[in-house]
């Protein structure tokens, strides 16, 4: 079955430190992976996606994510966290097999960046 | 260019009432998807429309219905409201109508409260 797991409900980092938000997935075919960010009482903002090619994907606001096929992971990273990065982060996957084009979402990880 | 717009921003209804939520996609986008997001959870897929045809339906009761208009805007209707329908309703637009590479761009959402 298709699924996405974000194993950490909350991540705390100090401003200026590197951050990682974890995501693992399970699909039948090739995975198409997405990261979104949600600020309080706001909609979801697209950060980046992996479709094919280079395993390191660069996105908005200095974020990047690394696709690891063997570990079925797509962790979100940023070299130096900002207080303004504090938000809720969602990982989503689409299964390349079959005709189902529905996005499968993780439960989200709350990122708190402390000054 | 304007992003995805949704109206109204907030809505308060009582049990048993009916509600209509509206969404205008990004100019040039022909696909609209609707999601329900309950506090503390990821988005749950409700419907997708592309070129005015339903392309996908999530696991929601028949009280939920939607349509897409010739200008690609969309309405989500919910009848016989229940307390459990209280949520943030998100609309997302995309250009490719549900291919695996499709990126969805979200509106700010409509916060529905059912009393």
Coordinates of N, CA and C in Angstrom, one line a residue:
Chain A
X1 N 0.8 -1.2 0.0 CA 0.0 0.0 0.0 C 0.9 1.2 0.0
X2 N 0.3 2.3 -0.6 CA 1.1 3.5 -0.6 C 1.0 4.2 0.7
X3 N 2.2 4.8 1.2 CA 2.1 5.5 2.4 C 3.3 6.4 2.5
X4 N 3.2 7.4 3.4 CA 4.3 8.3 3.7 C 4.4 8.4 5.2
X5 N 5.6 8.4 5.7 CA 5.8 8.5 7.2 C 6.7 9.7 7.5
X6 N 6.3 10.5 8.4 CA 7.2 11.5 8.9 C 7.4 11.2 10.4
X7 N 8.5 10.5 10.7 CA 8.7 9.9 12.0 C 8.7 10.8 13.2
X8 N 9.0 12.1 12.9 CA 9.1 13.1 14.0 C 7.9 14.0 14.0
X9 N 7.2 14.1 15.1 CA 6.1 15.1 15.2 C 6.6 16.5 15.3
X10 N 7.8 16.6 16.0 CA 8.4 18.0 16.1 C 9.9 17.9 16.1
X11 N 10.5 18.9 15.5 CA 11.9 19.1 15.4 C 12.3 20.4 15.9
X12 N 13.2 20.5 16.8 CA 13.7 21.7 17.4 C 15.2 21.9 17.0
X13 N 15.5 23.1 16.5 CA 16.9 23.4 16.2 C 17.1 24.9 16.6
X14 N 18.4 25.2 16.8 CA 18.8 26.6 17.1 C 19.0 27.3 15.8
X15 N 18.7 28.6 15.8 CA 18.9 29.4 14.6 C 20.4 29.3 14.2
X16 N 20.6 29.2 12.9 CA 22.0 29.1 12.4 C 22.5 27.6 12.2
X17 N 21.9 26.7 12.9 CA 22.2 25.3 12.8 C 21.6 24.7 11.6
X18 N 22.1 23.6 11.1 CA 21.5 22.8 10.0 C 20.2 22.1 10.5
X19 N 19.3 22.0 9.6 CA 18.0 21.3 10.0 C 17.8 20.1 9.1
X20 N 17.1 19.1 9.6 CA 16.7 18.0 8.8 C 15.3 17.6 9.2
X21 N 14.4 17.5 8.3 CA 13.0 16.9 8.5 C 12.9 15.7 7.7
X22 N 12.6 14.6 8.4 CA 12.6 13.3 7.8 C 11.3 12.8 7.1
X23 N 11.5 12.1 6.1 CA 10.3 11.5 5.4 C 10.7 10.2 4.7
X24 N 9.9 9.2 5.0 CA 10.1 7.9 4.3 C 8.8 7.5 3.6
X25 N 8.9 6.7 2.5 CA 7.7 6.4 1.7 C 7.6 5.0 1.3
X26 N 6.5 4.6 0.9 CA 6.3 3.2 0.4 C 5.3 3.3 -0.8
X27 N 5.8 2.9 -2.0 CA 5.0 2.9 -3.2 C 5.3 1.7 -4.0
X28 N 4.5 1.4 -5.0 CA 4.7 0.2 -5.8 C 5.7 0.5 -7.0
X29 N 5.5 1.7 -7.6 CA 6.3 2.0 -8.7 C 7.3 3.1 -8.4
X30 N 7.7 3.9 -9.4 CA 8.6 5.0 -9.1 C 7.9 6.0 -8.3
X31 N 8.6 6.6 -7.3 CA 8.0 7.6 -6.4 C 8.2 9.0 -7.0
X32 N 7.2 9.8 -6.8 CA 7.3 11.2 -7.2 C 7.0 12.0 -5.9
X33 N 8.0 12.7 -5.4 CA 8.0 13.2 -4.0 C 7.9 14.7 -3.9
X34 N 7.2 15.2 -2.9 CA 7.0 16.6 -2.8 C 7.2 17.0 -1.3
X35 N 7.6 18.2 -1.1 CA 7.6 18.9 0.2 C 6.8 20.2 0.1
X36 N 6.0 20.4 1.1 CA 5.2 21.6 1.3 C 5.4 22.1 2.7
X37 N 5.2 23.4 2.9 CA 5.3 24.1 4.2 C 4.0 24.8 4.4
X38 N 3.6 24.8 5.7 CA 2.3 25.4 6.1 C 2.6 26.3 7.3
X39 N 2.3 27.6 7.1 CA 2.4 28.5 8.2 C 1.1 28.6 8.9
X40 N 1.0 29.1 10.2 CA -0.3 29.0 10.9 C -1.4 29.7 10.2
X41 N -2.5 29.0 10.1 CA -3.7 29.5 9.5 C -3.5 29.9 8.0
X42 N -2.6 29.2 7.4 CA -2.4 29.4 6.0 C -2.5 28.1 5.2
X43 N -2.6 28.3 3.9 CA -2.5 27.1 3.0 C -1.1 26.6 2.9
X44 N -1.0 25.6 2.0 CA 0.3 24.9 1.9 C 1.1 25.6 0.7
X45 N 2.4 25.7 1.0 CA 3.2 26.3 0.0 C 4.2 25.3 -0.5
X46 N 4.3 25.1 -1.8 CA 5.2 24.2 -2.5 C 6.7 24.6 -2.2
X47 N 7.5 23.6 -1.8 CA 8.9 23.9 -1.6 C 9.8 23.3 -2.7
X48 N 9.6 22.0 -3.0 CA 10.4 21.3 -4.0 C 9.8 19.9 -4.3
X49 N 10.3 19.3 -5.4 CA 9.8 18.0 -5.7 C 10.9 17.2 -6.4
X50 N 10.8 15.9 -6.3 CA 11.7 15.0 -7.0 C 10.9 14.2 -8.0
X51 N 11.3 14.3 -9.2 CA 10.7 13.5 -10.3 C 11.6 12.4 -10.8
X52 N 12.8 12.9 -11.2 CA 13.8 12.0 -11.7 C 15.1 12.7 -11.8
X53 N 16.2 12.0 -12.0 CA 17.5 12.7 -12.2 C 18.3 12.8 -10.9
X54 N 18.9 13.9 -10.7 CA 19.8 14.2 -9.6 C 19.1 13.9 -8.3
X55 N 19.7 13.2 -7.4 CA 19.1 12.8 -6.1 C 19.0 14.0 -5.2
X56 N 19.8 15.0 -5.4 CA 19.7 16.2 -4.5 C 18.9 17.3 -5.3
X57 N 17.8 17.7 -4.6 CA 16.8 18.6 -5.3 C 16.9 19.9 -4.5
X58 N 17.0 21.0 -5.2 CA 17.0 22.3 -4.5 C 15.7 23.0 -4.7
X59 N 15.2 23.7 -3.7 CA 13.9 24.3 -3.7 C 13.9 25.7 -3.2
X60 N 12.7 26.1 -2.8 CA 12.5 27.5 -2.4 C 13.1 27.8 -1.0
X61 N 13.5 29.0 -0.7 CA 13.9 29.5 0.6 C 15.1 28.8 1.1
X62 N 16.0 28.3 0.2 CA 17.2 27.7 0.7 C 17.1 26.2 1.1
X63 N 15.9 25.6 0.9 CA 15.7 24.2 1.3 C 16.2 23.3 0.1
X64 N 16.6 22.1 0.5 CA 16.9 21.1 -0.4 C 16.5 19.7 0.2
X65 N 16.4 18.7 -0.7 CA 16.0 17.4 -0.2 C 16.8 16.4 -1.0
X66 N 17.1 15.3 -0.3 CA 17.9 14.2 -0.9 C 17.0 13.0 -1.0
X67 N 16.9 12.5 -2.2 CA 16.2 11.3 -2.5 C 17.2 10.1 -2.4
X68 N 16.8 9.1 -1.6 CA 17.6 7.9 -1.4 C 16.7 6.7 -1.6
X69 N 16.9 6.1 -2.8 CA 16.0 5.0 -3.2 C 16.2 3.8 -2.3
X70 N 17.4 3.5 -1.9 CA 17.6 2.3 -1.2 C 17.0 2.4 0.2
X71 N 17.0 3.6 0.8 CA 16.4 3.8 2.1 C 14.9 4.3 2.0
X72 N 14.4 4.4 0.8 CA 13.1 4.9 0.5 C 12.8 6.2 1.4
X73 N 13.8 7.1 1.3 CA 13.6 8.4 2.1 C 13.8 9.6 1.2
X74 N 13.3 10.7 1.7 CA 13.3 12.0 1.0 C 13.4 13.1 2.1
X75 N 14.5 13.2 2.7 CA 14.6 14.1 3.9 C 14.8 15.5 3.4
X76 N 14.2 16.4 4.1 CA 14.3 17.9 3.8 C 15.4 18.4 4.6
X77 N 16.2 19.3 4.0 CA 17.4 19.8 4.7 C 17.5 21.3 4.4
X78 N 18.2 22.0 5.4 CA 18.6 23.4 5.1 C 19.9 23.6 5.9
X79 N 20.9 24.2 5.3 CA 22.2 24.3 6.0 C 22.2 25.2 7.2
X80 N 21.4 26.2 7.2 CA 21.4 27.2 8.3 C 19.9 27.7 8.5
X81 N 19.4 27.2 9.7 CA 18.0 27.5 9.9 C 17.7 28.9 10.4
X82 N 16.6 29.5 10.0 CA 16.1 30.8 10.4 C 14.9 30.6 11.3
X83 N 14.7 31.6 12.2 CA 13.5 31.6 13.0 C 12.2 31.6 12.2
X84 N 12.3 32.3 11.0 CA 11.1 32.3 10.1 C 10.8 31.0 9.4
X85 N 11.7 30.0 9.6 CA 11.4 28.7 9.0 C 10.5 27.9 9.9
X86 N 10.2 28.4 11.1 CA 9.3 27.7 12.0 C 7.9 27.6 11.4
X87 N 7.5 26.3 11.2 CA 6.2 26.1 10.5 C 6.0 24.6 10.5
X88 N 4.9 24.2 9.8 CA 4.6 22.8 9.7 C 5.0 22.3 8.3
X89 N 5.7 21.2 8.3 CA 6.2 20.7 7.0 C 5.6 19.3 6.7
X90 N 5.1 19.2 5.4 CA 4.5 18.0 4.9 C 5.2 17.4 3.8
X91 N 5.4 16.1 3.8 CA 5.9 15.3 2.7 C 4.8 14.6 2.0
X92 N 4.8 14.5 0.7 CA 3.8 13.8 0.0 C 4.4 13.0 -1.2
X93 N 3.7 11.9 -1.6 CA 4.2 11.1 -2.6 C 3.1 10.7 -3.6
X94 N 3.5 10.6 -4.8 CA 2.6 10.0 -5.8 C 3.2 8.7 -6.4
X95 N 2.4 7.7 -6.5 CA 2.9 6.4 -7.0 C 2.9 6.4 -8.5
X96 N 4.1 6.1 -9.1 CA 4.1 6.1 -10.6 C 3.5 4.9 -11.2
X97 N 3.1 3.9 -10.4 CA 2.5 2.7 -11.0 C 1.0 2.9 -11.0
X98 N 0.4 2.3 -12.0 CA -1.1 2.3 -12.1 C -1.6 3.6 -12.5
X99 N -2.9 3.8 -12.4 CA -3.6 5.0 -12.8 C -3.9 6.0 -11.7
X100 N -3.5 5.6 -10.5 CA -3.9 6.5 -9.3 C -2.9 7.6 -9.3
X101 N -3.4 8.8 -9.4 CA -2.6 10.0 -9.4 C -2.7 10.8 -8.1
X102 N -3.3 10.2 -7.1 CA -3.6 10.9 -5.9 C -2.3 11.1 -5.1
X103 N -2.2 12.3 -4.5 CA -1.1 12.5 -3.6 C -1.4 11.9 -2.2
X104 N -0.4 11.2 -1.7 CA -0.5 10.6 -0.4 C 0.4 11.5 0.6
X105 N -0.2 11.9 1.7 CA 0.4 12.9 2.5 C 0.9 12.3 3.9
X106 N 2.0 12.8 4.4 CA 2.4 12.5 5.7 C 1.6 13.3 6.7
X107 N 1.8 13.0 8.0 CA 1.0 13.7 9.0 C 1.6 15.1 9.4
X108 N 2.8 15.4 8.9 CA 3.4 16.7 9.1 C 4.4 16.6 10.3
X109 N 5.4 17.5 10.2 CA 6.4 17.7 11.2 C 6.4 19.2 11.6
X110 N 6.3 19.5 12.8 CA 6.4 20.9 13.3 C 7.8 21.2 13.6
X111 N 8.3 22.2 12.9 CA 9.7 22.7 13.0 C 9.7 24.0 13.9
X112 N 10.5 23.9 14.9 CA 10.6 25.1 15.8 C 12.1 25.5 15.7
X113 N 12.4 26.7 15.3 CA 13.7 27.2 15.2 C 13.8 28.3 16.3
X114 N 14.7 28.0 17.3 CA 14.9 28.9 18.4 C 16.0 29.9 18.2
X115 N 15.7 31.2 18.6 CA 16.7 32.3 18.4 C 17.9 32.0 19.3
Chain B
X1 N 1.4 37.4 -11.0 CA 0.2 36.7 -11.3 C -0.5 36.3 -9.9
X2 N -1.8 36.3 -9.9 CA -2.5 35.9 -8.7 C -2.4 34.4 -8.5
X3 N -2.3 34.0 -7.2 CA -2.3 32.6 -6.9 C -3.7 32.1 -6.8
X4 N -3.8 30.9 -6.2 CA -5.1 30.3 -6.0 C -5.9 31.1 -5.0
X5 N -7.1 31.5 -5.3 CA -7.9 32.2 -4.3 C -9.1 31.4 -3.9
X6 N -9.5 31.6 -2.7 CA -10.6 30.8 -2.1 C -11.5 31.8 -1.3
X7 N -12.8 31.5 -1.4 CA -13.7 32.3 -0.6 C -14.9 31.4 -0.1
X8 N -15.4 31.8 1.1 CA -14.9 32.8 2.0 C -13.7 32.3 2.8
X9 N -13.1 33.2 3.6 CA -12.0 32.9 4.4 C -12.4 32.0 5.6
X10 N -13.5 32.5 6.2 CA -14.0 31.8 7.4 C -15.5 31.7 7.2
X11 N -16.0 30.6 7.8 CA -17.5 30.3 7.7 C -17.9 29.6 9.0
X12 N -19.0 30.0 9.5 CA -19.6 29.3 10.7 C -21.0 28.9 10.3
X13 N -21.3 27.6 10.5 CA -22.6 27.0 10.1 C -23.0 26.2 11.3
X14 N -24.3 25.8 11.3 CA -24.8 24.9 12.3 C -25.1 23.5 11.7
X15 N -25.2 22.5 12.5 CA -25.4 21.2 12.0 C -26.7 21.1 11.2
X16 N -26.6 20.4 10.1 CA -27.7 20.2 9.2 C -27.7 21.2 8.0
X17 N -27.0 22.3 8.2 CA -27.0 23.3 7.1 C -26.1 22.8 5.9
X18 N -26.2 23.6 4.9 CA -25.4 23.3 3.7 C -24.4 24.4 3.4
X19 N -23.3 24.1 2.8 CA -22.3 25.2 2.6 C -21.7 25.0 1.2
X20 N -21.3 26.1 0.6 CA -20.7 26.2 -0.7 C -19.4 26.9 -0.6
X21 N -18.3 26.3 -0.9 CA -17.0 26.9 -0.9 C -16.5 27.1 -2.3
X22 N -15.8 28.2 -2.6 CA -15.4 28.6 -3.9 C -13.9 28.7 -4.1
X23 N -13.4 28.4 -5.3 CA -12.0 28.4 -5.6 C -11.8 28.9 -7.0
X24 N -10.8 29.8 -7.2 CA -10.3 30.2 -8.5 C -8.9 29.7 -8.7
X25 N -8.6 29.0 -9.7 CA -7.2 28.5 -9.9 C -6.3 29.5 -10.4
X26 N -5.0 29.2 -10.4 CA -4.0 30.1 -11.1 C -4.4 30.2 -12.6
X27 N -4.2 31.3 -13.1 CA -4.5 31.5 -14.5 C -3.8 30.5 -15.4
X28 N -4.5 29.9 -16.3 CA -3.8 28.9 -17.1 C -3.9 27.5 -16.6
X29 N -4.2 27.3 -15.3 CA -4.4 26.0 -14.8 C -5.8 25.5 -15.0
X30 N -5.9 24.2 -15.4 CA -7.2 23.6 -15.8 C -7.6 22.6 -14.8
X31 N -6.8 22.3 -13.8 CA -7.2 21.3 -12.8 C -7.3 21.9 -11.4
X32 N -8.4 21.4 -10.7 CA -8.6 21.9 -9.3 C -8.8 20.6 -8.5
X33 N -8.2 20.7 -7.3 CA -8.4 19.6 -6.3 C -8.8 20.2 -5.0
X34 N -9.6 19.4 -4.3 CA -10.1 19.9 -3.0 C -9.6 18.9 -1.9
X35 N -9.2 19.5 -0.8 CA -8.7 18.7 0.4 C -9.4 19.2 1.7
X36 N -9.5 18.3 2.6 CA -10.0 18.6 3.9 C -8.8 18.4 4.9
X37 N -8.5 19.4 5.7 CA -7.4 19.3 6.7 C -8.0 19.5 8.1
X38 N -8.0 18.5 8.8 CA -8.4 18.6 10.2 C -7.2 19.0 11.1
X39 N -7.4 19.7 12.1 CA -6.3 20.2 12.9 C -5.4 19.1 13.4
X40 N -4.1 19.3 13.1 CA -3.1 18.3 13.5 C -2.9 17.1 12.6
X41 N -3.6 17.2 11.4 CA -3.4 16.1 10.4 C -3.0 16.7 9.1
X42 N -2.6 15.8 8.2 CA -2.3 16.1 6.8 C -3.6 16.3 6.0
X43 N -3.5 16.9 4.8 CA -4.6 17.0 4.0 C -5.2 15.7 3.5
X44 N -6.5 15.6 3.5 CA -7.2 14.4 3.0 C -7.9 14.8 1.7
X45 N -7.6 14.0 0.6 CA -8.1 14.3 -0.7 C -9.6 14.1 -0.8
X46 N -10.3 15.1 -1.4 CA -11.8 14.9 -1.5 C -12.1 14.7 -3.0
X47 N -11.7 15.7 -3.9 CA -12.0 15.6 -5.3 C -10.9 16.2 -6.1
X48 N -10.8 15.7 -7.4 CA -10.0 16.4 -8.4 C -10.9 16.6 -9.6
X49 N -10.8 17.8 -10.2 CA -11.5 18.0 -11.5 C -10.4 18.5 -12.5
X50 N -10.6 18.1 -13.7 CA -9.8 18.5 -14.8 C -10.6 18.7 -16.1
X51 N -10.5 19.9 -16.6 CA -11.3 20.2 -17.8 C -12.8 19.9 -17.5
X52 N -13.3 20.3 -16.4 CA -14.7 20.2 -16.0 C -15.2 18.7 -15.7
X53 N -14.3 17.8 -15.8 CA -14.6 16.4 -15.5 C -14.0 15.9 -14.2
X54 N -14.7 15.1 -13.5 CA -14.2 14.6 -12.2 C -13.1 13.5 -12.6
X55 N -11.9 13.7 -12.0 CA -10.8 12.8 -12.3 C -10.5 11.9 -11.1
X56 N -11.0 12.3 -9.9 CA -10.7 11.5 -8.8 C -11.6 11.9 -7.6
X57 N -11.8 10.9 -6.8 CA -12.7 11.1 -5.6 C -12.1 10.4 -4.4
X58 N -12.0 11.1 -3.3 CA -11.5 10.4 -2.1 C -12.6 9.7 -1.3
X59 N -12.3 9.3 -0.2 CA -13.2 8.5 0.7 C -14.1 9.4 1.5
X60 N -14.9 10.1 0.9 CA -15.9 11.0 1.6 C -17.3 10.7 1.2
X61 N -18.2 10.9 2.1 CA -19.6 10.6 1.9 C -20.2 11.4 0.7
X62 N -21.4 11.0 0.3 CA -22.1 11.6 -0.8 C -22.6 13.0 -0.5
X63 N -22.5 13.4 0.8 CA -22.9 14.7 1.2 C -21.9 15.8 0.6
X64 N -20.7 15.3 0.2 CA -19.7 16.1 -0.4 C -19.9 16.0 -2.0
X65 N -19.9 17.2 -2.6 CA -20.0 17.2 -4.1 C -19.2 18.4 -4.6
X66 N -18.9 18.4 -5.8 CA -18.1 19.5 -6.4 C -18.4 19.6 -7.9
X67 N -18.0 20.7 -8.4 CA -18.1 20.9 -9.9 C -17.1 21.9 -10.3
X68 N -16.8 21.9 -11.6 CA -15.9 22.9 -12.2 C -16.5 23.6 -13.3
X69 N -16.3 24.8 -13.4 CA -17.0 25.7 -14.4 C -16.1 25.9 -15.6
X70 N -16.8 26.4 -16.7 CA -16.0 26.6 -17.9 C -14.7 27.5 -17.8
X71 N -14.8 28.4 -16.8 CA -13.6 29.2 -16.5 C -12.6 28.5 -15.6
X72 N -12.8 27.3 -15.3 CA -12.0 26.4 -14.4 C -12.1 26.7 -12.9
X73 N -12.9 27.7 -12.5 CA -13.1 27.8 -11.1 C -14.0 26.6 -10.6
X74 N -14.1 26.5 -9.3 CA -14.7 25.3 -8.8 C -15.5 25.6 -7.5
X75 N -16.5 24.8 -7.3 CA -17.2 24.9 -6.0 C -17.2 23.5 -5.3
X76 N -17.1 23.6 -4.0 CA -17.3 22.4 -3.2 C -18.5 22.6 -2.3
X77 N -19.5 21.7 -2.4 CA -20.7 21.7 -1.6 C -20.7 20.6 -0.6
X78 N -21.1 21.0 0.6 CA -21.3 20.0 1.6 C -22.7 20.1 2.2
X79 N -23.5 19.1 2.1 CA -24.8 19.1 2.7 C -24.9 18.4 4.0
X80 N -26.0 18.8 4.7 CA -26.3 18.1 6.0 C -25.0 18.1 6.9
X81 N -24.5 19.3 7.2 CA -23.2 19.4 7.9 C -23.3 18.7 9.3
X82 N -22.1 18.1 9.6 CA -21.9 17.5 10.9 C -20.8 18.2 11.6
X83 N -20.7 18.0 12.9 CA -19.7 18.7 13.7 C -18.3 18.3 13.2
X84 N -18.2 17.0 12.7 CA -16.9 16.5 12.2 C -16.5 17.1 10.9
X85 N -17.3 17.9 10.3 CA -16.9 18.5 9.0 C -16.1 19.8 9.3
X86 N -16.0 20.2 10.5 CA -15.2 21.4 10.9 C -13.8 21.1 10.5
X87 N -13.2 22.0 9.7 CA -11.9 21.8 9.2 C -11.5 22.9 8.3
X88 N -10.2 22.9 7.9 CA -9.7 23.8 6.9 C -9.9 23.1 5.5
X89 N -10.6 23.8 4.6 CA -10.8 23.2 3.3 C -9.9 23.9 2.3
X90 N -9.0 23.1 1.7 CA -8.0 23.6 0.8 C -8.3 23.3 -0.6
X91 N -8.1 24.3 -1.5 CA -8.2 24.1 -2.9 C -6.8 24.2 -3.5
X92 N -6.5 23.3 -4.5 CA -5.2 23.3 -5.1 C -5.4 23.3 -6.6
X93 N -4.6 24.1 -7.4 CA -4.7 24.0 -8.8 C -3.4 23.5 -9.4
X94 N -3.5 22.9 -10.6 CA -2.3 22.5 -11.3 C -2.6 22.5 -12.8
X95 N -1.6 22.5 -13.5 CA -1.7 22.7 -15.0 C -1.9 21.4 -15.7
X96 N -1.5 20.2 -15.2 CA -1.4 19.0 -16.0 C -2.5 18.0 -15.6
X97 N -3.4 18.3 -14.8 CA -4.5 17.5 -14.5 C -4.3 16.1 -14.0
X98 N -3.2 16.0 -13.1 CA -3.1 14.8 -12.4 C -2.1 13.8 -13.0
X99 N -1.1 14.3 -13.8 CA 0.0 13.4 -14.2 C 0.9 13.2 -12.9
X100 N 1.8 12.3 -13.0 CA 2.6 12.0 -11.8 C 3.6 13.2 -11.6
X101 N 3.9 14.0 -12.6 CA 4.8 15.1 -12.4 C 4.1 16.4 -11.9
X102 N 2.8 16.3 -11.8 CA 1.9 17.5 -11.5 C 2.3 18.1 -10.2
X103 N 2.5 19.4 -10.2 CA 2.7 20.1 -8.9 C 1.4 20.9 -8.6
X104 N 0.9 20.7 -7.4 CA -0.3 21.4 -7.0 C 0.1 22.6 -6.2
X105 N -0.6 23.7 -6.5 CA -0.4 25.0 -5.8 C -1.7 25.3 -5.0
X106 N -1.5 25.6 -3.7 CA -2.7 25.7 -2.8 C -3.1 27.1 -2.5
X107 N -4.4 27.2 -2.3 CA -4.9 28.5 -1.8 C -4.8 28.6 -0.3
X108 N -5.3 29.7 0.2 CA -5.1 29.9 1.7 C -6.1 29.1 2.5
X109 N -7.1 28.6 1.9 CA -8.1 27.7 2.6 C -9.3 28.5 3.1
X110 N -10.3 27.7 3.3 CA -11.5 28.2 4.0 C -11.7 27.5 5.3
X111 N -11.7 28.2 6.4 CA -11.9 27.6 7.7 C -13.4 27.5 8.0
X112 N -13.9 26.2 8.0 CA -15.3 26.0 8.3 C -15.5 25.5 9.7
X113 N -16.3 26.1 10.4 CA -16.7 25.7 11.8 C -18.2 25.4 11.8
X114 N -18.4 24.1 12.3 CA -19.8 23.7 12.4 C -20.2 23.6 13.9
X115 N -21.2 24.3 14.2 CA -21.6 24.4 15.7 C -22.9 23.5 15.9

